[in-house]
Tab-separated table of C-alpha atoms and ligand atoms in Angstrom:
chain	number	residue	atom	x	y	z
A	184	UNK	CA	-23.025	10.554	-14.011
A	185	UNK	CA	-21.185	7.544	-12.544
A	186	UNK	CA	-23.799	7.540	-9.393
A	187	UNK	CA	-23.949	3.467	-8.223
A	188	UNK	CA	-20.662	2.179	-10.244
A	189	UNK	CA	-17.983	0.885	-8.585
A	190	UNK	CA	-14.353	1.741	-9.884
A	191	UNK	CA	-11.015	0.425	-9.258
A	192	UNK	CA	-8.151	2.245	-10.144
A	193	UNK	CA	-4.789	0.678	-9.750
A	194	UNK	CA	-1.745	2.846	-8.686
A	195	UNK	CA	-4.266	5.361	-7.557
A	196	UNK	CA	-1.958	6.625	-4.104
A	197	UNK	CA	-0.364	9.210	-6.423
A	198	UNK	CA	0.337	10.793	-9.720
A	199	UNK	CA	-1.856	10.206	-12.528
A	200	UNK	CA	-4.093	7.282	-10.584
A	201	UNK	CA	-4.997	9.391	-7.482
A	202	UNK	CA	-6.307	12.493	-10.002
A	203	UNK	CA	-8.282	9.607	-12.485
A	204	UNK	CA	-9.532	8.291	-8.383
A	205	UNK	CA	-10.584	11.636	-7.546
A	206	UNK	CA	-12.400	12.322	-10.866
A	207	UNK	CA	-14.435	9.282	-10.862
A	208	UNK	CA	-15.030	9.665	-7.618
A	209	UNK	CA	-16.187	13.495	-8.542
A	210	UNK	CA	-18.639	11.930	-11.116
A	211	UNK	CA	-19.822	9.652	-8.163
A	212	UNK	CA	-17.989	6.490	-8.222
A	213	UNK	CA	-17.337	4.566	-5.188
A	214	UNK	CA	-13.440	4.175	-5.787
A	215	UNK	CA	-11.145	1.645	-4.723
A	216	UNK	CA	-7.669	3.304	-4.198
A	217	UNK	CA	-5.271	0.552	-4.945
A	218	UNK	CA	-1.734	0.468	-3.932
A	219	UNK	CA	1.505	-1.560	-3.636
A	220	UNK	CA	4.141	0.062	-2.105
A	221	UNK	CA	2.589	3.729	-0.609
A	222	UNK	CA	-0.181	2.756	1.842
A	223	UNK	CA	-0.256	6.157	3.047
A	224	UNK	CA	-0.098	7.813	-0.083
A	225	UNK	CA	-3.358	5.563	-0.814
A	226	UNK	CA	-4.823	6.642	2.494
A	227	UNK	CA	-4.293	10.072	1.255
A	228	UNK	CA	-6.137	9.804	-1.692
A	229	UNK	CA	-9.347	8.440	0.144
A	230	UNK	CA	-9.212	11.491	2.409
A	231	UNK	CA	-9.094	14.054	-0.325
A	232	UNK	CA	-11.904	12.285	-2.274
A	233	UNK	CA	-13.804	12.004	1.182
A	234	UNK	CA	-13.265	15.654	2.124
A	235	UNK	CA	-14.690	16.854	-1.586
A	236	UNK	CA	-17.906	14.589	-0.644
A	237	UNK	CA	-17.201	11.442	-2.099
A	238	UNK	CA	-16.773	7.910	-1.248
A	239	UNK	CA	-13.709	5.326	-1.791
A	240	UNK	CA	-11.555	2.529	0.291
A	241	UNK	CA	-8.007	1.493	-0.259
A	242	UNK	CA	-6.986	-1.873	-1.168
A	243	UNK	CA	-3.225	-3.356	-1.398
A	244	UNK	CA	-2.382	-5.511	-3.429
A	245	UNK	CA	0.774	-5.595	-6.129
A	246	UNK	CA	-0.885	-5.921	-9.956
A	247	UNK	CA	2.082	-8.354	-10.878
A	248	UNK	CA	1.082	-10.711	-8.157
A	249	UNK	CA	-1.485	-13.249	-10.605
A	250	UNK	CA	-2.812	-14.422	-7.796
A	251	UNK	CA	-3.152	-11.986	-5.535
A	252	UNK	CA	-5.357	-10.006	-8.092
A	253	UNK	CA	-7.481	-12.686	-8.343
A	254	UNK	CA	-8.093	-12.374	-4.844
A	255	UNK	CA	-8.519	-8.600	-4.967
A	256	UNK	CA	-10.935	-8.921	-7.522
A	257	UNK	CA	-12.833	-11.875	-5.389
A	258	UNK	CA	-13.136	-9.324	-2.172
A	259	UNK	CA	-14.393	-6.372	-3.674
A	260	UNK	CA	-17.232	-8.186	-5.801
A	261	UNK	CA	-18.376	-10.158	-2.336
A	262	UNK	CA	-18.255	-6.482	-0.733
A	263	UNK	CA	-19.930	-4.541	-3.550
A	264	UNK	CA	-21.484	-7.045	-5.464
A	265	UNK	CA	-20.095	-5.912	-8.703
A	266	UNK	CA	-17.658	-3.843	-10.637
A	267	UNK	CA	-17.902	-1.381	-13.032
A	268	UNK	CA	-15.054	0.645	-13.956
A	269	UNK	CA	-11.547	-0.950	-13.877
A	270	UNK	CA	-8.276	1.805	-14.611
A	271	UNK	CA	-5.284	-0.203	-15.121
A	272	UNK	CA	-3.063	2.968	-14.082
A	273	UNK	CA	-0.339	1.170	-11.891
A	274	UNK	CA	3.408	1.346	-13.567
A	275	UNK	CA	6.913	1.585	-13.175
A	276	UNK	CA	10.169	2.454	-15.501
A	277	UNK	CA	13.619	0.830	-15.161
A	278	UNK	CA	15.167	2.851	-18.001
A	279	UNK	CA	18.675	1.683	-19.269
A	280	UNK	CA	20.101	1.152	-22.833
A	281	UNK	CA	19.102	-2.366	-24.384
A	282	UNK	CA	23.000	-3.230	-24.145
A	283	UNK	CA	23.520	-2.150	-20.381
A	284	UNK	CA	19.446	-3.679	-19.592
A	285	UNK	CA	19.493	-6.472	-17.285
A	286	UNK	CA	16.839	-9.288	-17.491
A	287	UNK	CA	15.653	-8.620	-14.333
A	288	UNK	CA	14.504	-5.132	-15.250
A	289	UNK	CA	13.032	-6.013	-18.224
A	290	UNK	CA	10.980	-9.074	-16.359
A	291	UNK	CA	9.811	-6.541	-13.806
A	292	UNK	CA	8.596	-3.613	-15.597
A	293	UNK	CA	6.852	-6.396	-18.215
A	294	UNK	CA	5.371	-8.205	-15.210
A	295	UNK	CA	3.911	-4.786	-13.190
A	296	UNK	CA	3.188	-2.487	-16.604
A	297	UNK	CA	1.582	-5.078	-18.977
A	298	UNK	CA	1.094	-8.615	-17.084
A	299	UNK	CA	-1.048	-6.385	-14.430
A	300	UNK	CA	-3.185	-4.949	-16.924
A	301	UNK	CA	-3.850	-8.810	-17.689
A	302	UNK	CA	-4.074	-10.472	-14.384
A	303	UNK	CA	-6.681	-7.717	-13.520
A	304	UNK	CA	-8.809	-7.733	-16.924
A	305	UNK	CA	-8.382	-11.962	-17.299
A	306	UNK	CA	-9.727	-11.433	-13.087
A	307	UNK	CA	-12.416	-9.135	-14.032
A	308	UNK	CA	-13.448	-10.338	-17.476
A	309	UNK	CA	-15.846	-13.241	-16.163
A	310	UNK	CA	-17.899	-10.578	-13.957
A	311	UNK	CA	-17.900	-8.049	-16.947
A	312	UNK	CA	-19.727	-10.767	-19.057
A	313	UNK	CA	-21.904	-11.638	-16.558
A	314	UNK	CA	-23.475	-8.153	-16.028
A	315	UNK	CA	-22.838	-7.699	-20.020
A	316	UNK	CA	-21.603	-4.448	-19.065
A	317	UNK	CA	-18.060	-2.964	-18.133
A	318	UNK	CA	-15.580	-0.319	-18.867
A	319	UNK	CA	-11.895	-0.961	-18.911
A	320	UNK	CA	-9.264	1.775	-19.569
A	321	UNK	CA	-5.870	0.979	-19.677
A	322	UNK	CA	-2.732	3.395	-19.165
A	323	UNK	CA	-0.453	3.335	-22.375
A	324	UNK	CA	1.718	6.172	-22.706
A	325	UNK	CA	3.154	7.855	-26.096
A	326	UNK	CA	6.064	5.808	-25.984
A	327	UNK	CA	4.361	2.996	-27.455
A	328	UNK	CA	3.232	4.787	-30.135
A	329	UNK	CA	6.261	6.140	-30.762
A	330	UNK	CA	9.596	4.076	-28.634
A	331	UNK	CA	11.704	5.944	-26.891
A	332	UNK	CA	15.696	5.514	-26.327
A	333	UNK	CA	16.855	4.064	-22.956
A	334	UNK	CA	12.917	2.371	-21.861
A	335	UNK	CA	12.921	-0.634	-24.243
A	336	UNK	CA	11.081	-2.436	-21.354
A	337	UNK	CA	8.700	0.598	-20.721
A	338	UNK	CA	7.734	0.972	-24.555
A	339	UNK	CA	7.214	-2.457	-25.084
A	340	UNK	CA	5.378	-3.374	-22.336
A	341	UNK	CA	3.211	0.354	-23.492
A	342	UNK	CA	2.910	-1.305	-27.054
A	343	UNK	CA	1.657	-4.575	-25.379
A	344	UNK	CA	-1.123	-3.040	-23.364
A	345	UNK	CA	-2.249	-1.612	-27.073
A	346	UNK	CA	-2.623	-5.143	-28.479
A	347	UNK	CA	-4.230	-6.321	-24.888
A	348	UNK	CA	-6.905	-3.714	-25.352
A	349	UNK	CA	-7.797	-3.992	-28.714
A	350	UNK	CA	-7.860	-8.011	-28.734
A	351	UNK	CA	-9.928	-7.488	-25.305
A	352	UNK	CA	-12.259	-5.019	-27.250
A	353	UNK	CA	-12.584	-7.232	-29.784
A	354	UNK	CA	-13.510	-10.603	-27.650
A	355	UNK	CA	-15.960	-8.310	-25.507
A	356	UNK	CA	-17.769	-5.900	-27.368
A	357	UNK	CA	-21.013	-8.062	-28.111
A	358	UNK	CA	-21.529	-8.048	-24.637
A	359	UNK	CA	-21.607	-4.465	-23.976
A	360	UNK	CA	-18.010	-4.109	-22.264
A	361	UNK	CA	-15.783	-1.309	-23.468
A	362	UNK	CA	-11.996	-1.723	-23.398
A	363	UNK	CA	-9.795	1.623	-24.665
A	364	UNK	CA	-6.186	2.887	-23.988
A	365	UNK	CA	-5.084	6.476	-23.006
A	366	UNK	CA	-2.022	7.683	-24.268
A	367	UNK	CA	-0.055	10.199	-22.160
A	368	UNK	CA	2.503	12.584	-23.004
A	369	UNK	CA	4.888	14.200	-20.463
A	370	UNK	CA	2.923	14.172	-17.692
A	371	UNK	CA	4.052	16.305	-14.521
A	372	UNK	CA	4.634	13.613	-11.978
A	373	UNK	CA	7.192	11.791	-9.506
A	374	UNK	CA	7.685	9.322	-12.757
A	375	UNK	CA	8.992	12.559	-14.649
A	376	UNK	CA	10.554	14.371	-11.908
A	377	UNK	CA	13.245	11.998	-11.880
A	378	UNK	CA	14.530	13.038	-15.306
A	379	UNK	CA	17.229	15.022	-15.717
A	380	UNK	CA	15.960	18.406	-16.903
A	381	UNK	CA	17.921	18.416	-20.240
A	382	UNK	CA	15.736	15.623	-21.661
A	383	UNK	CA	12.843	17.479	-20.122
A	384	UNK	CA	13.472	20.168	-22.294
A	385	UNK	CA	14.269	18.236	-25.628
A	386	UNK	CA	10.960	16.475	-24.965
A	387	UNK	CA	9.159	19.368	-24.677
A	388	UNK	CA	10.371	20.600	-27.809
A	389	UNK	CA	8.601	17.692	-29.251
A	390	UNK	CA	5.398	18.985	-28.071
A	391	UNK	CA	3.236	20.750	-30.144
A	392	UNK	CA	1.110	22.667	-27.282
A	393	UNK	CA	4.553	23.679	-26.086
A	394	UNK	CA	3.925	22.707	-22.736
A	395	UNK	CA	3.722	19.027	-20.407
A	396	UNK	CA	0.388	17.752	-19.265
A	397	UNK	CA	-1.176	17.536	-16.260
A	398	UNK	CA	-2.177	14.492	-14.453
A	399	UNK	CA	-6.403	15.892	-14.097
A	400	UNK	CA	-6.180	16.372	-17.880
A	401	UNK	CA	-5.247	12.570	-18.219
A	402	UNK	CA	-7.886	11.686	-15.508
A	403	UNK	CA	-10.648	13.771	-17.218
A	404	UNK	CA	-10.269	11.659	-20.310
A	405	UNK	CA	-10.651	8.850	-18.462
A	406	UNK	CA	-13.603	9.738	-16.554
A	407	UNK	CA	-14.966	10.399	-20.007
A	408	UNK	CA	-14.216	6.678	-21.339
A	409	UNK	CA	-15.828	5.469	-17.930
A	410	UNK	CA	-19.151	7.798	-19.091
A	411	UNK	CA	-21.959	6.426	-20.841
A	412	UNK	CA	-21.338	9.634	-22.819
A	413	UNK	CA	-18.441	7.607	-24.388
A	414	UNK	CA	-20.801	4.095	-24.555
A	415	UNK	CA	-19.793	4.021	-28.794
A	416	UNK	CA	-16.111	4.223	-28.265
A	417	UNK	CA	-14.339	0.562	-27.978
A	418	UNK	CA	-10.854	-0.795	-29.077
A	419	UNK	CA	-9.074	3.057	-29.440
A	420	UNK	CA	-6.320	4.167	-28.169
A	421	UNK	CA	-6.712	7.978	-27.370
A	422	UNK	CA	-3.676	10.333	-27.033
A	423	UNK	CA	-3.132	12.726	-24.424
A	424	UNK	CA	-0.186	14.273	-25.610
A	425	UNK	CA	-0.138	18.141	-26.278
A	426	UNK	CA	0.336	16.681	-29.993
A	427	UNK	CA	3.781	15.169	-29.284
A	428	UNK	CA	2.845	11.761	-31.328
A	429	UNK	CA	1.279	13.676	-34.551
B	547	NAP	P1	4.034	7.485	-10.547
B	547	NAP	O1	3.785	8.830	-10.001
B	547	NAP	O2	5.391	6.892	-10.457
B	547	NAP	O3	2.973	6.470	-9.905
B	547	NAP	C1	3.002	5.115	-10.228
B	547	NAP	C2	1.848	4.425	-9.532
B	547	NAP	O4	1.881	3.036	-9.897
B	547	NAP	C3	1.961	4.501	-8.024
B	547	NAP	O5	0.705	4.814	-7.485
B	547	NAP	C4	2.386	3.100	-7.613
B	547	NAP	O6	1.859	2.676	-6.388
B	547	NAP	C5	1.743	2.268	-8.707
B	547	NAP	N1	2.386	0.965	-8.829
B	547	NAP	C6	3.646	0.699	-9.243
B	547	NAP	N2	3.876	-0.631	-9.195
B	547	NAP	C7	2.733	-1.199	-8.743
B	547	NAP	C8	2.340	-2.535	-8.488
B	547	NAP	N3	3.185	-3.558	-8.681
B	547	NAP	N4	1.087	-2.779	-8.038
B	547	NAP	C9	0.221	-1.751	-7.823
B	547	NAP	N5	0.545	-0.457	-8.024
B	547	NAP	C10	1.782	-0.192	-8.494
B	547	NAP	O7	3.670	7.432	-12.096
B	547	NAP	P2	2.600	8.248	-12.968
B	547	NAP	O8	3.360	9.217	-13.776
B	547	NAP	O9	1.457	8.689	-12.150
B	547	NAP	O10	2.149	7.082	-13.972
B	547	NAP	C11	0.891	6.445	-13.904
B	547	NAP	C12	0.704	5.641	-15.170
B	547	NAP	O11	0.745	6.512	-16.286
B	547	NAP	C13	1.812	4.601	-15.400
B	547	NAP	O12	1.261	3.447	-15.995
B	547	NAP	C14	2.727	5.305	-16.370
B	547	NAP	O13	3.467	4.392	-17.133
B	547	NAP	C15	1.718	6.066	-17.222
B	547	NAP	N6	2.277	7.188	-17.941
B	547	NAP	C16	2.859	8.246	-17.286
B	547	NAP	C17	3.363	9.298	-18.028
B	547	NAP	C18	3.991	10.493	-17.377
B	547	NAP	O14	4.521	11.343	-18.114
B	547	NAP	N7	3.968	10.636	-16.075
B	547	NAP	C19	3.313	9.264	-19.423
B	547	NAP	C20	2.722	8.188	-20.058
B	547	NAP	C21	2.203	7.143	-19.293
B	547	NAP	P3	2.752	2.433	-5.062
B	547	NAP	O15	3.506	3.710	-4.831
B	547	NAP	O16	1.752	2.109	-4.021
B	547	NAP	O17	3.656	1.272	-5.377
């Protein structure tokens, strides 16, 4: 289904990123793996897409870094000749109480969460035009939809990536380029582990399916957006939740 494209999935060493990498690369992407900080983790991820029978590289490079997306961007169109498929997956939290935050918190989970989702699509945006064709899917998360208490940074640099997409949607549609958000819920992964398990448990009272997500059930969505079965669908923002938004 995805035979010939060319994907890049940022953040795709672990959690959510290495299962949308490995279901892209199931549909036959060719996958770059980007990473920042786990090189091995990324090397990882190539392996176990390799060993399943399909085909992907890693690339570092930190999505925060303007420049140094640019630059990513420049490399992999000289070595593939184009793009197809970018995931903005890569994110971090730095969860405090708005009184206790510190700037520098807030400035860093801005720059990686939503200011990478733009230094990649503003990169990747002149290529998309030029083959008038292009999917972009961009990691939101339920908290944007909804805020959350203690990641005031995290939620509204989740809300931003909404308006990103759907003012991206909006300026690239006519040429054939589809831009959507995913929405996850409580999704089982090192990002989640770290919570203490009392708020696990009043969060998953919030959820209607009674019951957190898994990371392939985010990735299958996305593989889905990347589809030409999903060539109609532009500008949305789809939830991934177990219901916990409704
Ligand atoms: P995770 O396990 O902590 O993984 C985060 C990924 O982001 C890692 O691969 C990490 O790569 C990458 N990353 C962080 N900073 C980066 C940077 N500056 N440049 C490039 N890559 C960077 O988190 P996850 O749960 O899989 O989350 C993936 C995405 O889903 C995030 O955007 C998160 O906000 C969103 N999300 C998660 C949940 C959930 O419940 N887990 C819910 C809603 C939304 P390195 O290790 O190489 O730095």
């Amino acid at each position: 289904m995805l035979n010939g494209k060319v994907a890049l999935v940022t953040g795709a060493g672990r959690g959510i990123g290495r299962a949308i990498a490995k279901a892209l690369a199931k549909e036959g992407a060719f996958v770059v793996v980007n990473y920042n900080g786990s090189q091995d983790k990324a090397k990882e991820t190539v392996d176990l897409i390799e060993k399943a029978g399909g085909k992907a590289e890693i690339y570092g490079c930190n999505v925060a870094d303007f420049a140094a997306c640019g630059e990513m961007v420049k490399a992999l169109i000289a070595q593939h000749g184009h793009i197809d498929i970018l995931v903005n997956n890569a994110g971090i939290t730095k969860d405090n109480l708005l009184m206790k935050m510190s700037e520098e918190d807030f400035d860093k989970v801005i720059n990686t969460n939503l200011k990478g989702c733009f230094n990649t699509m503003k990169h990747l945006s002149r290529q998309f035009l030029k083959q008038r064709s292009g999917k972009i899917i961009n990691i939101s998360s339920v908290t944007g939809i909804m805020g959350n208490a203690g990641q005031a940074n995290y939620c509204a640099s989740k809300a931003g990536i909404i308006g990103l997409t759907k003012s991206a949607a909006r300026e690239l549609g006519s040429r054939g380029i589809n831009v959507n958000a995913v929405a996850p819920g409580f999704i089982e992964t090192e990002m989640t582990g770290i919570l203490p398990e009392s708020i696990k448990e009043k969060m998953k009272e919030q959820i209607l399916l009674g019951r957190t997500g898994g990371a392939e059930e985010v990735a299958d969505v996305v593989a889905f957006l990347a589809s030409e079965k999903a060539a109609y669908i532009t500008g949305q923002v789809i939830s991934v939740d177990g219901g916990m938004a409704v």
